[in-house]
Coordinates of C-alpha atoms in Angstrom, one line a residue:
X1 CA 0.0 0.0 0.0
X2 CA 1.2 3.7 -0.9
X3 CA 0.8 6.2 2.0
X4 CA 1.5 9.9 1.6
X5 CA 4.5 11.5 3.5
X6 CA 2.4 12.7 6.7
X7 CA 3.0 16.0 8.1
X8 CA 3.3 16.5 11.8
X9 CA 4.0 19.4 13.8
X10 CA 5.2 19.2 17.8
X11 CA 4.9 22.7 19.4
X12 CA 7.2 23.1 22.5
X13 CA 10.9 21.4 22.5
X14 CA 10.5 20.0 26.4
X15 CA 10.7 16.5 27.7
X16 CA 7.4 15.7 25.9
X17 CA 8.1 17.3 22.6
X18 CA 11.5 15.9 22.6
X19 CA 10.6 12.6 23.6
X20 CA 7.7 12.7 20.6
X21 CA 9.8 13.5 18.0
X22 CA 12.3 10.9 18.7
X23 CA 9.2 8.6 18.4
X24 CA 8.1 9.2 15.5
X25 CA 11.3 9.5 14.1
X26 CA 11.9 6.1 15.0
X27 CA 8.8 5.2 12.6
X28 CA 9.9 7.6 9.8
X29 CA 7.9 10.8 10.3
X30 CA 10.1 13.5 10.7
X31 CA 8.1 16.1 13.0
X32 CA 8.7 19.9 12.4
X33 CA 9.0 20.7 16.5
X34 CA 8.7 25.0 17.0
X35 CA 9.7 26.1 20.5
X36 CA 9.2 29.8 21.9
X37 CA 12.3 30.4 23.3
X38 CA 15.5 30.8 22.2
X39 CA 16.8 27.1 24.0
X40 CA 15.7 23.7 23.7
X41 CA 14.3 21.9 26.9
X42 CA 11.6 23.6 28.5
X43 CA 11.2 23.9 32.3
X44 CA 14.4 21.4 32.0
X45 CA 17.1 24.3 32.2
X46 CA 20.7 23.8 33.1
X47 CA 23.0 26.7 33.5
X48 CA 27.1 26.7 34.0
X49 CA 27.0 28.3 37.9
X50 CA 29.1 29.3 39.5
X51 CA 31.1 29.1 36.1
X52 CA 30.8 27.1 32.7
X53 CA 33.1 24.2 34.7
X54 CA 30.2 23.3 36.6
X55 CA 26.4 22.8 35.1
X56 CA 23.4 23.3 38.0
X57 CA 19.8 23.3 37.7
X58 CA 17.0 25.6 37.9
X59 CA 14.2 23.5 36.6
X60 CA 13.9 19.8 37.1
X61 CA 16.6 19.5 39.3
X62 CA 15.8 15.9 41.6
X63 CA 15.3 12.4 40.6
X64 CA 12.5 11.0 42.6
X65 CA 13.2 7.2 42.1
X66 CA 15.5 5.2 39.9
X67 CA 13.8 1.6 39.1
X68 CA 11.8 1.7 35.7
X69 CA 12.2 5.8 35.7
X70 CA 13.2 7.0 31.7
X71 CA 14.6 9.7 33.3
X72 CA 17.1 7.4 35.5
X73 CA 18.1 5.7 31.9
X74 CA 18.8 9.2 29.8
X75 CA 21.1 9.9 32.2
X76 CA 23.0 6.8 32.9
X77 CA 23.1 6.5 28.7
X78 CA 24.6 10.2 29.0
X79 CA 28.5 11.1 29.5
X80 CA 29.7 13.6 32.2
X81 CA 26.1 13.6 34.1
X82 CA 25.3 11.2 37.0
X83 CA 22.9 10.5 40.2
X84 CA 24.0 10.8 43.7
X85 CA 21.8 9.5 46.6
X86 CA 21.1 11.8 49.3
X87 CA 22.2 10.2 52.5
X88 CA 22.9 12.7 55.3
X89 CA 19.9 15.2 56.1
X90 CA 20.5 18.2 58.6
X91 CA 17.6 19.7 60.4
X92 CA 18.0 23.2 62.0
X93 CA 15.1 23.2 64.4
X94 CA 15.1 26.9 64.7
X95 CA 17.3 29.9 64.3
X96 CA 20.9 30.3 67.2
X97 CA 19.8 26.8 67.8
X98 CA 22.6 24.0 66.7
X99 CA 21.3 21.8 64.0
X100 CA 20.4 18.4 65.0
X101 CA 22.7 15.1 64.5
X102 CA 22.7 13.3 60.5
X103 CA 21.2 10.5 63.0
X104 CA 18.5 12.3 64.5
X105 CA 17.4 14.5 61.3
X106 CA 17.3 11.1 59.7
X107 CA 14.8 9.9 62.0
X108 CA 12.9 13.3 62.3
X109 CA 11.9 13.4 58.8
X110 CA 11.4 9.2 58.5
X111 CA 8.8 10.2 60.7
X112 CA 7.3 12.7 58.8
X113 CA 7.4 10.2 55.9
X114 CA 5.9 7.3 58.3
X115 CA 2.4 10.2 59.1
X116 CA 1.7 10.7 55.2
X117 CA 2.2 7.1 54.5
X118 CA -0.4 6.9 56.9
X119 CA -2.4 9.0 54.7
X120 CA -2.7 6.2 52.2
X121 CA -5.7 3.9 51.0
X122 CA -7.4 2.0 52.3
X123 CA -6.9 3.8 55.6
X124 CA -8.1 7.1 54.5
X125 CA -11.1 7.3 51.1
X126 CA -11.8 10.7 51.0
X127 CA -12.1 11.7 47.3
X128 CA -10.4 14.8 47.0
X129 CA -12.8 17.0 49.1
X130 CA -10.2 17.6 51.6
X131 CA -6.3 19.3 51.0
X132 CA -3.4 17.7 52.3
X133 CA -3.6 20.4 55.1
X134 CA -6.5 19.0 56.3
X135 CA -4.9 15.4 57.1
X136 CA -1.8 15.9 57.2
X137 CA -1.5 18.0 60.6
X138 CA -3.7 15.0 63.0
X139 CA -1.4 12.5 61.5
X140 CA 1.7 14.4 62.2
X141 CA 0.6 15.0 66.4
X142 CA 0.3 11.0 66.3
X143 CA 3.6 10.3 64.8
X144 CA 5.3 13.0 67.2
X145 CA 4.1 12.0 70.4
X146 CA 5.3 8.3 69.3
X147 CA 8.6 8.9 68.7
X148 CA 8.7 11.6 71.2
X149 CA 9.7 14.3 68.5
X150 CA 8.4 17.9 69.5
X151 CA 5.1 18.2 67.4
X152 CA 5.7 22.1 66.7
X153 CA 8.9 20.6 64.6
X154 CA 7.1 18.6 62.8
X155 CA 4.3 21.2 61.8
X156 CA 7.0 23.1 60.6
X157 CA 8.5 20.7 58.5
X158 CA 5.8 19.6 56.6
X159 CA 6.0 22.7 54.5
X160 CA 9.0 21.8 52.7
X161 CA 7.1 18.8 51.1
X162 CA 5.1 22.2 49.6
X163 CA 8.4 21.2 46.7
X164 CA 6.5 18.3 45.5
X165 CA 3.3 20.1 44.8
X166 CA 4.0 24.0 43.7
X167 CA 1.4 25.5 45.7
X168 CA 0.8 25.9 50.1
X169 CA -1.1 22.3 51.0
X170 CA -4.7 23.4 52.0
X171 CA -4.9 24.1 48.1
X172 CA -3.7 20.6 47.1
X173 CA -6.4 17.6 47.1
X174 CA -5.6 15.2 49.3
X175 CA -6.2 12.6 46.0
X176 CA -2.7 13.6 44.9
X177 CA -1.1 11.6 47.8
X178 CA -2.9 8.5 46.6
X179 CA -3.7 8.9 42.9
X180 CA 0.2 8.8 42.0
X181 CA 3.0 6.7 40.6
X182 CA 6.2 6.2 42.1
X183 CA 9.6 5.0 41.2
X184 CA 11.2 2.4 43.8
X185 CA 14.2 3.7 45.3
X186 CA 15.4 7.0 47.1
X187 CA 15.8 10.3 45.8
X188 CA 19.3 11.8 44.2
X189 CA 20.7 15.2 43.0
X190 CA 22.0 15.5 39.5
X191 CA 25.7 16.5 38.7
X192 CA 26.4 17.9 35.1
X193 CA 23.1 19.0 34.2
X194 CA 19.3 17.1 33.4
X195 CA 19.6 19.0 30.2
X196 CA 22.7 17.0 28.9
X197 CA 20.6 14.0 29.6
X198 CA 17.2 15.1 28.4
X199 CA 19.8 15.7 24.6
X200 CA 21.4 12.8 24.8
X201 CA 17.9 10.7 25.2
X202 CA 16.1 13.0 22.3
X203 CA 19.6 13.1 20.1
X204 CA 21.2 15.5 18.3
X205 CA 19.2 14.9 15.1
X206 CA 16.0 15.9 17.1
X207 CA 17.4 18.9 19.0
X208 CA 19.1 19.9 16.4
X209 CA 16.2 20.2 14.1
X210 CA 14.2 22.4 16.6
X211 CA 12.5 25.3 14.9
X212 CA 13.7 27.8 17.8
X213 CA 12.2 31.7 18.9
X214 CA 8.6 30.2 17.0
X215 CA 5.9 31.3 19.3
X216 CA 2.3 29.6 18.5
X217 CA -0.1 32.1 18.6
X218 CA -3.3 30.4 16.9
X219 CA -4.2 26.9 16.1
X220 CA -7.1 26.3 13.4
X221 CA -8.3 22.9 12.8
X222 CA -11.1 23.0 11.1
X223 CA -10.6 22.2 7.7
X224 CA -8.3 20.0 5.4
X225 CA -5.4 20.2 7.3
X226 CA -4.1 21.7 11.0
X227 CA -2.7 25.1 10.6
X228 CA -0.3 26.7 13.4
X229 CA 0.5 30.8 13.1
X230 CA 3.1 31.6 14.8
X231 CA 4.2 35.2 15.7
X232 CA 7.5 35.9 14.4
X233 CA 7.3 33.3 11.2
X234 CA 4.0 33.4 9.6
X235 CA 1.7 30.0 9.0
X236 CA 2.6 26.4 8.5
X237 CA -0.1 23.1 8.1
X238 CA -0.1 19.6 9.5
X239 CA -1.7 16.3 9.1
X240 CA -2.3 16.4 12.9
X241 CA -0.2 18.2 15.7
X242 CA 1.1 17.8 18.9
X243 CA 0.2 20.3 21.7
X244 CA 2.9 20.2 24.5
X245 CA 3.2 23.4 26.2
X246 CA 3.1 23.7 29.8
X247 CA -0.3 23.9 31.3
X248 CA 0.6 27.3 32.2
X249 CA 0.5 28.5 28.7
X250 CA -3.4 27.3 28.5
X251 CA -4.9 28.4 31.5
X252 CA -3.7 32.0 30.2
X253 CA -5.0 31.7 26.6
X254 CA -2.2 32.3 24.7
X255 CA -2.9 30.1 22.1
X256 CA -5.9 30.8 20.3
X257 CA -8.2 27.6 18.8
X258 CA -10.3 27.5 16.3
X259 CA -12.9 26.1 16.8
X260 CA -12.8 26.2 20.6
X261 CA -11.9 23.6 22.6
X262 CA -14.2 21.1 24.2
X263 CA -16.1 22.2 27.2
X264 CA -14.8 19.6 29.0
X265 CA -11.0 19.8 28.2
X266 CA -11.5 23.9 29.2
X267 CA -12.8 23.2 32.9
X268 CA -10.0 20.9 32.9
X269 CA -7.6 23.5 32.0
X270 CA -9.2 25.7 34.4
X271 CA -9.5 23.2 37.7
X272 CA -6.6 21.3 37.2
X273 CA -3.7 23.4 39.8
X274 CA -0.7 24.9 38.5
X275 CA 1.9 26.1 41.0
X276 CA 5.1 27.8 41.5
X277 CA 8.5 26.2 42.8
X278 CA 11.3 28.2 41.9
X279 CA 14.9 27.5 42.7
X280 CA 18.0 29.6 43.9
X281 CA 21.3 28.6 43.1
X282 CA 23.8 29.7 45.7
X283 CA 27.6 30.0 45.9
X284 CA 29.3 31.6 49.0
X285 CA 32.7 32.1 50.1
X286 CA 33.0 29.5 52.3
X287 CA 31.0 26.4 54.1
X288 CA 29.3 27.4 57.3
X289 CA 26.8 24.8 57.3
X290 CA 27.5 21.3 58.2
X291 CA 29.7 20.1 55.6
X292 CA 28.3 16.2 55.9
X293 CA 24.5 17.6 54.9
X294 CA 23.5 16.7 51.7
X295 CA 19.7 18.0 52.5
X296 CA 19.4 21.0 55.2
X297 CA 16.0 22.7 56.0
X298 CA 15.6 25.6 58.8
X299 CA 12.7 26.0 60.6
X300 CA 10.6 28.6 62.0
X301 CA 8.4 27.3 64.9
X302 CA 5.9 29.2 66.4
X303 CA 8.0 30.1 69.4
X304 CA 10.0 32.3 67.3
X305 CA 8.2 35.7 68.3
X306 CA 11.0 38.3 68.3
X307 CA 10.1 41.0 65.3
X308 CA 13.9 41.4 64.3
X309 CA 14.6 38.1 64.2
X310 CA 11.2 37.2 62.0
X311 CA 12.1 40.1 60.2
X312 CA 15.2 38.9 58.9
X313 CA 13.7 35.1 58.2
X314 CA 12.4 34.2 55.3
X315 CA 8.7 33.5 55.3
X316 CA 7.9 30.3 55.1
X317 CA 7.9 27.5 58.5
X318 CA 10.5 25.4 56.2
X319 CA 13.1 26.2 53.8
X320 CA 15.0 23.6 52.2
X321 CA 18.5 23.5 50.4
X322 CA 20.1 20.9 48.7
X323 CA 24.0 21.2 49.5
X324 CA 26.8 20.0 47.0
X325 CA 29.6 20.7 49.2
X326 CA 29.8 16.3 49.8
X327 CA 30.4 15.8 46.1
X328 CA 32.0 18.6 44.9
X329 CA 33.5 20.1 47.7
X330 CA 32.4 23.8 46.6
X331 CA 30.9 25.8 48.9
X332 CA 27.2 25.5 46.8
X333 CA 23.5 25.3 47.6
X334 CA 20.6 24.9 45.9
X335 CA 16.8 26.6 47.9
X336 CA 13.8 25.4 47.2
X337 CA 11.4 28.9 46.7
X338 CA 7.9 27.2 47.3
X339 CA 4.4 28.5 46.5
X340 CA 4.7 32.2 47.3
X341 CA 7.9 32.6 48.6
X342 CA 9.0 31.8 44.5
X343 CA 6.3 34.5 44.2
X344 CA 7.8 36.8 46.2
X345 CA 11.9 36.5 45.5
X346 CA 10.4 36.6 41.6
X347 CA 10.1 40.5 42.4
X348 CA 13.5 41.1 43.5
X349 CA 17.1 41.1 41.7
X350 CA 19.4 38.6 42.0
X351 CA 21.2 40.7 44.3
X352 CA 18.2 41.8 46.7
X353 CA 17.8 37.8 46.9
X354 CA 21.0 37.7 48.2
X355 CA 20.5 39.8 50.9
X356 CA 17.4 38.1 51.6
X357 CA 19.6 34.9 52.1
X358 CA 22.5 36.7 53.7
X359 CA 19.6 37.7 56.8
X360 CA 18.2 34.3 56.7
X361 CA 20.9 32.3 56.9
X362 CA 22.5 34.4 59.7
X363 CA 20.1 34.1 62.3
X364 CA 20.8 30.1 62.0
X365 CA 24.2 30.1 61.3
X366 CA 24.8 33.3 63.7
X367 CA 28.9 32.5 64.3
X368 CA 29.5 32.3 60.3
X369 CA 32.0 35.1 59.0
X370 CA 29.9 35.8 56.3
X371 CA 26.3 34.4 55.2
X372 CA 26.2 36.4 51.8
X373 CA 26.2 34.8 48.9
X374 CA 28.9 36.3 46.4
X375 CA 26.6 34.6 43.6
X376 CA 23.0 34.1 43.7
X377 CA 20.7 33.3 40.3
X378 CA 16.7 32.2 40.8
X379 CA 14.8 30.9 37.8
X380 CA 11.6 33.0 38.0
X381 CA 8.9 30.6 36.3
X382 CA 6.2 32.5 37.1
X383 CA 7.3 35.2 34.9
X384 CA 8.0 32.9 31.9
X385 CA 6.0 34.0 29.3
X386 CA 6.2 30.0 28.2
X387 CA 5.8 28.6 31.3
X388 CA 3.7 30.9 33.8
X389 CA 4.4 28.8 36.6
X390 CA 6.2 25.4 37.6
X391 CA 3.9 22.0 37.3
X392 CA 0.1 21.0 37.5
X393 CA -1.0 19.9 40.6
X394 CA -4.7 18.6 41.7
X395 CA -6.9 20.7 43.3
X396 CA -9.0 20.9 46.3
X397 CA -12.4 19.8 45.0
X398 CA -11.0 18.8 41.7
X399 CA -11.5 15.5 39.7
X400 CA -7.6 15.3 39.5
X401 CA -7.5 12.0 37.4
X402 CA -11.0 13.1 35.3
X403 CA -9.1 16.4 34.5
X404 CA -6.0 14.7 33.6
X405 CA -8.1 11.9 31.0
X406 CA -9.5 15.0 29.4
X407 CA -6.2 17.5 29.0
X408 CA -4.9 14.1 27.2
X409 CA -7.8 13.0 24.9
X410 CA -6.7 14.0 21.2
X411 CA -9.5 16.2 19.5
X412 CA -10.9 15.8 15.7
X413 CA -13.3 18.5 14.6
X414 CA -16.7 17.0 14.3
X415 CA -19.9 19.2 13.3
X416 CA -17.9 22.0 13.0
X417 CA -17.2 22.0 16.8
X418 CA -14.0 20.4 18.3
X419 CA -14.8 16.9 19.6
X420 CA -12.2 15.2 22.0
X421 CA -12.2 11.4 21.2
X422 CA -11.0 8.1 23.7
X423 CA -7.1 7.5 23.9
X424 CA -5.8 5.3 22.6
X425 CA -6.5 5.5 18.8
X426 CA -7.3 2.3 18.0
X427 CA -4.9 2.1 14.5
X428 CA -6.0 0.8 11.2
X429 CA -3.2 0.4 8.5
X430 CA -5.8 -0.5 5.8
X431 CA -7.9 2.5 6.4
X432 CA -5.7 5.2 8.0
X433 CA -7.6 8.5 8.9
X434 CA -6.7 11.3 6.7
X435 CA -8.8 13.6 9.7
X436 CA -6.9 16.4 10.6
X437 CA -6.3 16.2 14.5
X438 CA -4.8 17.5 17.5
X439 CA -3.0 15.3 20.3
X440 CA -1.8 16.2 24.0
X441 CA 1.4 15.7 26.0
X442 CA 2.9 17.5 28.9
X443 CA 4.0 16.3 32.4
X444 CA -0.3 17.9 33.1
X445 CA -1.4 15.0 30.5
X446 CA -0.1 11.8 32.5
X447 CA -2.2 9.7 34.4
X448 CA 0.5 8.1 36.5
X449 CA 3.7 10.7 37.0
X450 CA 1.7 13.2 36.2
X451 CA 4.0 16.7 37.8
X452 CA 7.5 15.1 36.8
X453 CA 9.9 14.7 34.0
X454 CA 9.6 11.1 33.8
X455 CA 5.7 11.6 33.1
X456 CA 6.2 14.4 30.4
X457 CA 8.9 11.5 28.5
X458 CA 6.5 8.6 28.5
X459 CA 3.6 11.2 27.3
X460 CA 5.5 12.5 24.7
X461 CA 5.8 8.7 23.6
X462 CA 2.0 8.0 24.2
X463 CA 0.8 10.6 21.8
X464 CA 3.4 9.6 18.9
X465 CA 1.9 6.5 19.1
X466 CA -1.4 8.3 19.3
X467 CA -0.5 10.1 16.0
X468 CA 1.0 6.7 14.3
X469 CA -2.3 4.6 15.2
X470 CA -4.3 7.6 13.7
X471 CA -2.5 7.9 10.5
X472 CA -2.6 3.5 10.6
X473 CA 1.5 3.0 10.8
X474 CA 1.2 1.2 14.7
X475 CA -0.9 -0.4 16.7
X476 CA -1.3 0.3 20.1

C-alpha cells in the first residue's frame, strides 16, 4: 500500500516534545518541532554556575526514584552527568539553635514520611474533598508523640514537602497523595546538568532540528489540514499536531483555537492546579553549614516571636537547600522557593535575593563570618512567558485523574465543533484517517507521574503513538 509522507507538527521542545519526536522519528515521520524560546528543553534548564566548569539546575533539578524511571536511563546513557543518593539530612530546628545530629534529622523526617504514609488507601477514602492540610496536621501529632519528637517541629517541617506540589497544601487535594506513581528507590541530585541527559535521550538529530524563537499564537483545525501561526514566522499546516506546552500556557489563553476547545477539556484546563517552585542557586565564600549535609532545611516554629529576628527570616515554616559541598566540595547550595515565597523572591534582583539569604541564613548560622552569597541566580517561572508557573497539581475539590483523562484525549473536529475522542486510537493500516487532528502531551497530560519529567517522556511517547495509530502506521 502507498501512503503519503504525513506532516506532523510538535509545538514546545520539552521533555514531551523531545521525547515525541524521537518517536516518531523512529517510525519515519520526521516532525517539524517549534519552540518559543530561544533554548531547547523547556522547564528542563541547566545553567554553568558558579562558572561554565560546573552545570546546575534551575528546573527539574531531583530524581524522585530510579527503578523503571526513563529519566534514570537518559542519564546513565549520558557522559559527564550522574545521580548521587542523598544520605545525610540536617535539620536546623530553629534559628541560634545548633542543628540536629545526621542521625536524628534522619529519623525526624522518617517520621514525617511514616504520618503521610499513613495518609494512604485504604486507611483514609476521602475523594479529593479535603487538602493535604486538612490530614496531614492530626497524622503528624500521632507520629510526634510516638517517637517523642516535639510536634511544633514537625508542623514546621511539613512545608517543605510544599516542593512536590507547587502551591501551600490546604490548596492541594488530598487525591494527589494516593492517585500517583512512584519509582522504587530514594531520591538523588543530579551533577552535570538534566539538560545534557534530556539531549542525549532525544539526540542531536531531534534537537538539532528544533524550529527555535517560534511562538504559536493560533491553532485552526477545522478544515483540510491543522494550521499553526506563529508570531515571528508566519503559517505552517499539518496532518495532525502535537500540543505540548506547559499547562501554564493554556490556562492564560495564549494560544488561540479555532474552533474552541471542548467544554470539557477547558474546565479541565481551568480546575486542574498549577503552581510555583522556583529554585536559587547559591555560591558563598566558604561552608558554614554542616559540611556532611546533603539535605538542610531551617525551621521557624511558632516560638519564634521576636520581630527582628522574623524580620530577617524568610517566610515560610520550612526552607529547604540541597548542599553540593559532599560531592563537589564547593561551597554551593541549591533553595527550594515554594508557593509564594517563589512569588515573592520573583520580584526582586538577583542581588536583593541575596541579601534576603544573607539575613536568613544568619540568624541560624549566627557565628559564620559571612552568610552572603557572592553569587546568587533564581529561575523565576512564574514570569515565563512560556511557562507561567512550575507544574500541574490537583486541586482541592477537583476530579484530579478526570481532569487529567480529558487535557490528554486528542481532538478531531466533528460538526464544525472540536470533539475530544478516547485515547488510545485504536490504529488501522488498511484505512488510516486522513482527519486532521490535534494530540496532548505535557507532564499535566499523564495519568501516573503526572507533575514530573519522567511523566512528560512517556507522554510525549503515548501521543506519537497516538499520532502513528491515527495515521494507521502502529498499533497500540
Amino acid at each position: 500500500m502507498t501512503t503519503s509522507v504525513r506532516r506532523v507538527i510538535i509545538i514546545g521542545a520539552g521533555a514531551a516534545g523531545l521525547a515525541a519526536a524521537r518517536r516518531l522519528r523512529e517510525h519515519g515521520i520526521i516532525p517539524i518541532v517549534l519552540e518559543a524560546r530561544d533554548r531547547v528543553g523547556g522547564r528542563v534548564h541547566s545553567v554553568p554556575f558558579p562558572d561554565k566548569g560546573c552545570m546546575l539546575n534551575l528546573g527539574a533539578s531531583i530524581v524522585h526514584g530510579a527503578e523503571g524511571n526513563p529519566l534514570t536511563a537518559a542519564i546513565e546513557a549520558a557522559p559527564d552527568i550522574s545521580m548521587i543518593p542523598f544520605a545525610s539530612n540536617v535539620v536546623i530546628p530553629r534559628p541560634g539553635a545548633p542543628p540536629m545530629s545526621v542521625d536524628d534529622s534522619n529519623r525526624f523526617i522518617e517520621a514525617e514520611a511514616e504520618a503521610l504514609e499513613s495518609l494512604r488507601p485504604p486507611a483514609n477514602p476521602k475523594q479529593g474533598g479535603d487538602s493535604i492540610a486538612d490530614l496531614i496536621h492530626p497524622a503528624l501529632a500521632q507520629v510526634a508523640a510516638k517517637y517523642g519528637i516535639e510536634a511544633e517541629l514537625m508542623r514546621c517541617n511539613i512545608d517543605a514537602i510544599v516542593s512536590q506540589y507547587a502551591d501551600d497544601l490546604d490548596k492541594v487535594s488530598s487525591r494527589q497523595l494516593f492517585d500517583v506513581g512512584e519509582f522504587e528507590g530514594g531520591d538523588y541530585m543530579v551533577l552535570g546538568g538534566i539538560w545534557g541527559a534530556l539531549h542525549a535521550f532525544a539526540g542531536d538529530a531531534v534537537v538539532s532540528s528544533v524550529r527555535l524563537n517560534h511562538e504559536v499564537t493560533h491553532i485552526t483545525h477545522s478544515g483540510a489540514d491543522v494550521r499553526v501561526r506563529t508570531r515571528q514566522h508566519g503559517e505552517l499546516s499539518a496532518d495532525a499536531v502535537l500540543v505540548t506546552v506547559p499547562l501554564g500556557v493554556l490556562k492564560a489563553g495564549d494560544i488561540a483555537f479555532e474552533p474552541p476547545l471542548s467544554t470539557r477539556r477547558q474546565q479541565a484546563i481551568a480546575r486542574q492546579g498549577f503552581g510555583v517552585l522556583d529554585l536559587a542557586l547559591l555560591e558563598f565564600s566558604e561552608v558554614f553549614w554542616p559540611a556532611e549535609a546533603d539535605y538542610l532545611v531551617t525551621l521557624r516554629p511558632s516560638d519564634v516571636t521576636d520581630p527582628a529576628v522574623l524580620n530577617d527570616l524568610l517566610p515560610r515554616d520550612a526552607v529547604p537547600f540541597v548542599s553540593y559541598t559532599t560531592v563537589m566540595d564547593r561551597p554551593l547550595m541549591l533553595c527550594f522557593l515554594n508557593a509564594g515565597l517563589g512569588v515573592q523572591l520573583e520580584e526582586c534582583t538577583d542581588e536583593e535575593v541575596a541579601g534576603l539569604f544573607e539575613r536568613h541564613l544568619k540568624r541560624y548560622f549566627p557565628h559564620a563570618s559571612s552568610t552572603r552569597p557572592v553569587r546568587c541566580r533564581i529561575s523565576r517561572w512564574l514570569k515565563d512567558p512560556y511557562a507561567h508557573g512550575s507544574f500541574s497539581y490537583f486541586s482541592v475539590g477537583g476530579d484530579g485523574l478526570g481532569n487529567i483523562s480529558a487535557l490528554a484525549a486528542p481532538c478531531l473536529v466533528a460538526g464544525g465543533a472540536s470533539s475530544d475522542i478516547s485515547s488510545p486510537i485504536q490504529a488501522d493500516q488498511d484505512h488510516p484517517s486522513n482527519a486532521p487532528a490535534l494530540f496532548w502531551a505535557g507532564e499535566h497530560t499523564h495519568e501516573l507521574y503526572y507533575a514530573t519529567v519522567p511523566g512528560a517522556m512517556l507522554s510525549g511517547q503515548r501521543a506519537a503513538d497516538e499520532i502513528l495509530a491515527h495515521f494507521g502506521q502502529l498499533p497500540l
